[in-house]
Amino acid sequence: MSSDFEGYEQDFAVLTAEITSKISRVPRLPPDEKKQMVANVEKQLEEAKELLEQMDLEVREIPPQSRGMYSNRMRSYKQEMGKLETDFKRSRIAYSDEVRNELLGDDGNSSENQRAHLLDNTERLERSSRRLEAGYQIAVETEFPLAGGRRDSAEGVEKYETRERLNIPLLVQKWRRQSDKACRYLKC
């Protein structure tokens, strides 16, 4: 039985060496070759998992006296398999980032451009808000010219309540909150 296990060990060692080699090459390949390489590595990872399962079955059939040594080897092989899978995921992420950048024409400056554009729009929004507030103040003073902008007369009170229903200051606050959210999203 241990000879079967050792044969599986050799197959596993050869397979993991091939997988490691291919994983390191994935990010540097042209796009069409990358797809083929990724598919190939996925198949080989499945083969390696099957080998681990066969090895695990062999270890279970080994007598308990000598099983400890083989169990330790299995743990290290499983850890190696986990490391291969994480390395493959990382190379796929690098691969997918490159593909995304190629498709979107992203040169890495887009977030900086977006941030600058957002800051410009925020400044423009603040200037518009200040103008709205100034216009609002002029409207209040115009509505109540004799009272100096106060609500003394009954007619003035009605106009004031009508204007309050419009809630222009609330619109300004809403715009500011939206601008702040967008700014926080882009971490300005």
CSV table of C-alpha atoms in Angstrom, one decimal:
chain,number,residue,atom,x,y,z
A,1,MET,CA,0.0,0.0,0.0
A,2,SER,CA,2.8,2.4,0.8
A,3,SER,CA,4.1,1.9,-2.7
A,4,ASP,CA,0.8,3.1,-4.1
A,5,PHE,CA,1.0,6.1,-1.8
A,6,GLU,CA,4.5,6.8,-2.9
A,7,GLY,CA,3.5,6.6,-6.6
A,8,TYR,CA,0.7,9.1,-5.9
A,9,GLU,CA,3.2,11.3,-4.1
A,10,GLN,CA,5.5,11.4,-7.2
A,11,ASP,CA,2.6,12.1,-9.5
A,12,PHE,CA,1.4,14.9,-7.1
A,13,ALA,CA,4.9,16.4,-7.0
A,14,VAL,CA,5.2,16.4,-10.8
A,15,LEU,CA,1.7,17.9,-11.2
A,16,THR,CA,2.2,20.6,-8.6
A,17,ALA,CA,5.5,21.6,-10.2
A,18,GLU,CA,3.7,22.0,-13.6
A,19,ILE,CA,0.9,23.9,-12.0
A,20,THR,CA,3.3,26.3,-10.2
A,21,SER,CA,5.2,26.9,-13.5
A,22,LYS,CA,2.0,27.6,-15.4
A,23,ILE,CA,0.5,29.9,-12.7
A,24,SER,CA,3.6,32.1,-12.8
A,25,ARG,CA,3.3,32.5,-16.6
A,26,VAL,CA,-0.4,33.4,-16.7
A,27,PRO,CA,-0.1,37.2,-16.1
A,28,ARG,CA,2.5,37.6,-18.9
A,29,LEU,CA,0.8,35.7,-21.7
A,30,PRO,CA,-1.2,37.3,-24.5
A,31,PRO,CA,-5.0,37.2,-23.9
A,32,ASP,CA,-5.9,34.2,-26.1
A,33,GLU,CA,-3.1,32.1,-24.6
A,34,LYS,CA,-4.1,33.2,-21.1
A,35,LYS,CA,-7.6,31.7,-21.5
A,36,GLN,CA,-6.1,28.4,-22.6
A,37,MET,CA,-3.6,28.4,-19.8
A,38,VAL,CA,-6.2,29.2,-17.2
A,39,ALA,CA,-8.4,26.4,-18.4
A,40,ASN,CA,-5.4,24.0,-18.4
A,41,VAL,CA,-4.4,25.0,-14.9
A,42,GLU,CA,-8.0,24.4,-13.7
A,43,LYS,CA,-8.0,20.9,-15.1
A,44,GLN,CA,-4.6,20.2,-13.5
A,45,LEU,CA,-5.9,21.5,-10.1
A,46,GLU,CA,-8.8,19.1,-10.3
A,47,GLU,CA,-6.4,16.2,-11.1
A,48,ALA,CA,-4.3,17.2,-8.1
A,49,LYS,CA,-7.4,17.2,-5.9
A,50,GLU,CA,-8.2,13.7,-7.1
A,51,LEU,CA,-4.7,12.5,-6.4
A,52,LEU,CA,-5.0,13.9,-2.8
A,53,GLU,CA,-8.3,12.0,-2.4
A,54,GLN,CA,-6.6,8.8,-3.6
A,55,MET,CA,-3.7,9.4,-1.2
A,56,ASP,CA,-6.1,10.0,1.6
A,57,LEU,CA,-7.8,6.7,0.9
A,58,GLU,CA,-4.5,5.0,0.9
A,59,VAL,CA,-3.6,6.5,4.2
A,60,ARG,CA,-6.8,5.2,5.7
A,61,GLU,CA,-5.9,1.7,4.7
A,62,ILE,CA,-2.4,1.8,6.3
A,63,PRO,CA,-2.1,0.1,9.7
A,64,PRO,CA,-2.5,2.6,12.6
A,65,GLN,CA,1.1,2.1,13.8
A,66,SER,CA,2.6,3.7,10.7
A,67,ARG,CA,-0.3,5.9,9.7
A,68,GLY,CA,1.0,9.0,11.7
A,69,MET,CA,3.9,9.6,9.3
A,70,TYR,CA,1.6,9.4,6.2
A,71,SER,CA,-1.0,11.6,7.9
A,72,ASN,CA,1.7,14.3,8.4
A,73,ARG,CA,2.6,14.1,4.8
A,74,MET,CA,-1.0,14.4,3.8
A,75,ARG,CA,-1.4,17.6,5.9
A,76,SER,CA,1.5,19.2,4.2
A,77,TYR,CA,0.2,18.2,0.7
A,78,LYS,CA,-3.2,19.6,1.5
A,79,GLN,CA,-1.5,22.9,2.6
A,80,GLU,CA,0.5,22.9,-0.6
A,81,MET,CA,-2.7,22.4,-2.5
A,82,GLY,CA,-4.4,25.3,-0.7
A,83,LYS,CA,-1.4,27.5,-1.5
A,84,LEU,CA,-1.6,26.5,-5.2
A,85,GLU,CA,-5.3,27.4,-5.3
A,86,THR,CA,-4.7,30.8,-3.7
A,87,ASP,CA,-1.8,31.5,-6.0
A,88,PHE,CA,-4.0,30.6,-9.0
A,89,LYS,CA,-6.8,32.9,-7.7
A,90,ARG,CA,-4.3,35.7,-7.5
A,91,SER,CA,-3.0,35.1,-11.0
A,92,ARG,CA,-6.6,35.0,-12.2
A,93,ILE,CA,-7.3,38.3,-10.5
A,94,ALA,CA,-4.3,39.9,-12.1
A,95,TYR,CA,-5.4,38.4,-15.4
A,96,SER,CA,-9.0,39.7,-14.9
A,97,ASP,CA,-7.7,43.1,-14.0
A,98,GLU,CA,-5.7,43.3,-17.2
A,99,VAL,CA,-8.6,42.1,-19.3
A,100,ARG,CA,-10.9,44.7,-17.6
A,101,ASN,CA,-8.3,47.4,-18.2
A,102,GLU,CA,-8.0,46.4,-21.9
A,103,LEU,CA,-11.8,46.3,-22.4
A,104,LEU,CA,-12.4,49.6,-20.6
A,105,GLY,CA,-9.3,51.4,-21.8
A,106,ASP,CA,-8.5,52.1,-18.2
A,107,ASP,CA,-5.1,53.6,-17.9
A,108,GLY,CA,-5.1,53.9,-14.1
A,109,ASN,CA,-5.8,57.6,-14.1
A,110,SER,CA,-9.6,57.3,-14.4
A,111,SER,CA,-10.1,57.4,-10.6
A,112,GLU,CA,-8.0,60.5,-10.4
A,113,ASN,CA,-10.0,62.0,-13.3
A,114,GLN,CA,-13.2,61.1,-11.6
A,115,ARG,CA,-12.1,62.5,-8.3
A,116,ALA,CA,-11.1,65.8,-10.0
A,117,HIS,CA,-14.4,66.0,-11.8
A,118,LEU,CA,-16.3,65.3,-8.6
A,119,LEU,CA,-14.4,68.1,-6.8
A,120,ASP,CA,-15.2,70.5,-9.6
A,121,ASN,CA,-18.8,69.6,-9.5
A,122,THR,CA,-18.9,69.9,-5.7
A,123,GLU,CA,-17.4,73.4,-5.9
A,124,ARG,CA,-19.9,74.4,-8.6
A,125,LEU,CA,-22.8,73.0,-6.5
A,126,GLU,CA,-21.6,75.0,-3.5
A,127,ARG,CA,-21.4,78.2,-5.5
A,128,SER,CA,-24.9,77.6,-6.8
A,129,SER,CA,-26.1,76.9,-3.3
A,130,ARG,CA,-24.7,80.2,-2.0
A,131,ARG,CA,-26.4,82.0,-4.9
A,132,LEU,CA,-29.7,80.3,-4.1
A,133,GLU,CA,-29.4,81.3,-0.5
A,134,ALA,CA,-28.6,84.9,-1.4
A,135,GLY,CA,-31.5,84.9,-3.8
A,136,TYR,CA,-33.7,83.5,-1.1
A,137,GLN,CA,-32.6,86.2,1.3
A,138,ILE,CA,-33.3,88.9,-1.3
A,139,ALA,CA,-36.8,87.4,-1.8
A,140,VAL,CA,-37.5,87.5,1.9
A,141,GLU,CA,-36.5,91.1,2.1
A,142,THR,CA,-38.5,91.9,-1.0
A,143,GLU,CA,-41.6,90.3,0.3
A,144,PHE,CA,-41.5,92.3,3.5
A,145,PRO,CA,-40.0,95.6,2.4
A,146,LEU,CA,-41.6,97.7,5.1
A,147,ALA,CA,-40.9,95.4,7.9
A,148,GLY,CA,-37.3,94.9,6.9
A,149,GLY,CA,-37.7,91.2,6.1
A,150,ARG,CA,-39.9,90.5,9.2
A,151,ARG,CA,-43.3,88.8,9.1
A,152,ASP,CA,-45.4,91.4,10.8
A,153,SER,CA,-48.5,91.7,8.6
A,154,ALA,CA,-51.1,89.0,7.8
A,155,GLU,CA,-50.3,89.2,4.1
A,156,GLY,CA,-46.6,88.8,4.9
A,157,VAL,CA,-47.3,85.7,7.0
A,158,GLU,CA,-49.2,84.0,4.1
A,159,LYS,CA,-46.4,84.7,1.7
A,160,TYR,CA,-43.9,83.4,4.2
A,161,GLU,CA,-45.8,80.2,4.8
A,162,THR,CA,-46.2,79.7,1.0
A,163,ARG,CA,-42.5,80.1,0.6
A,164,GLU,CA,-41.8,77.8,3.5
A,165,ARG,CA,-43.8,75.1,1.8
A,166,LEU,CA,-41.4,75.3,-1.2
A,167,ASN,CA,-38.5,74.6,1.2
A,168,ILE,CA,-35.8,75.9,-1.0
A,169,PRO,CA,-33.2,75.6,1.8
A,170,LEU,CA,-34.1,71.9,2.1
A,171,LEU,CA,-33.3,71.4,-1.5
A,172,VAL,CA,-30.0,73.0,-1.0
A,173,GLN,CA,-29.3,70.7,2.0
A,174,LYS,CA,-30.3,67.7,-0.1
A,175,TRP,CA,-27.9,68.6,-2.9
A,176,ARG,CA,-25.1,69.1,-0.4
A,177,ARG,CA,-25.7,65.7,1.2
A,178,GLN,CA,-25.6,64.0,-2.2
A,179,SER,CA,-22.4,65.8,-3.0
A,180,ASP,CA,-20.9,64.7,0.3
A,181,LYS,CA,-21.9,61.1,-0.3
A,182,ALA,CA,-20.3,61.1,-3.7
A,183,CYS,CA,-17.2,62.7,-2.3
A,184,ARG,CA,-17.0,60.1,0.5
A,185,TYR,CA,-17.5,57.3,-2.1
A,186,LEU,CA,-14.5,58.5,-4.1
A,187,LYS,CA,-12.6,59.4,-0.9
A,188,CYS,CA,-12.0,63.0,-1.7
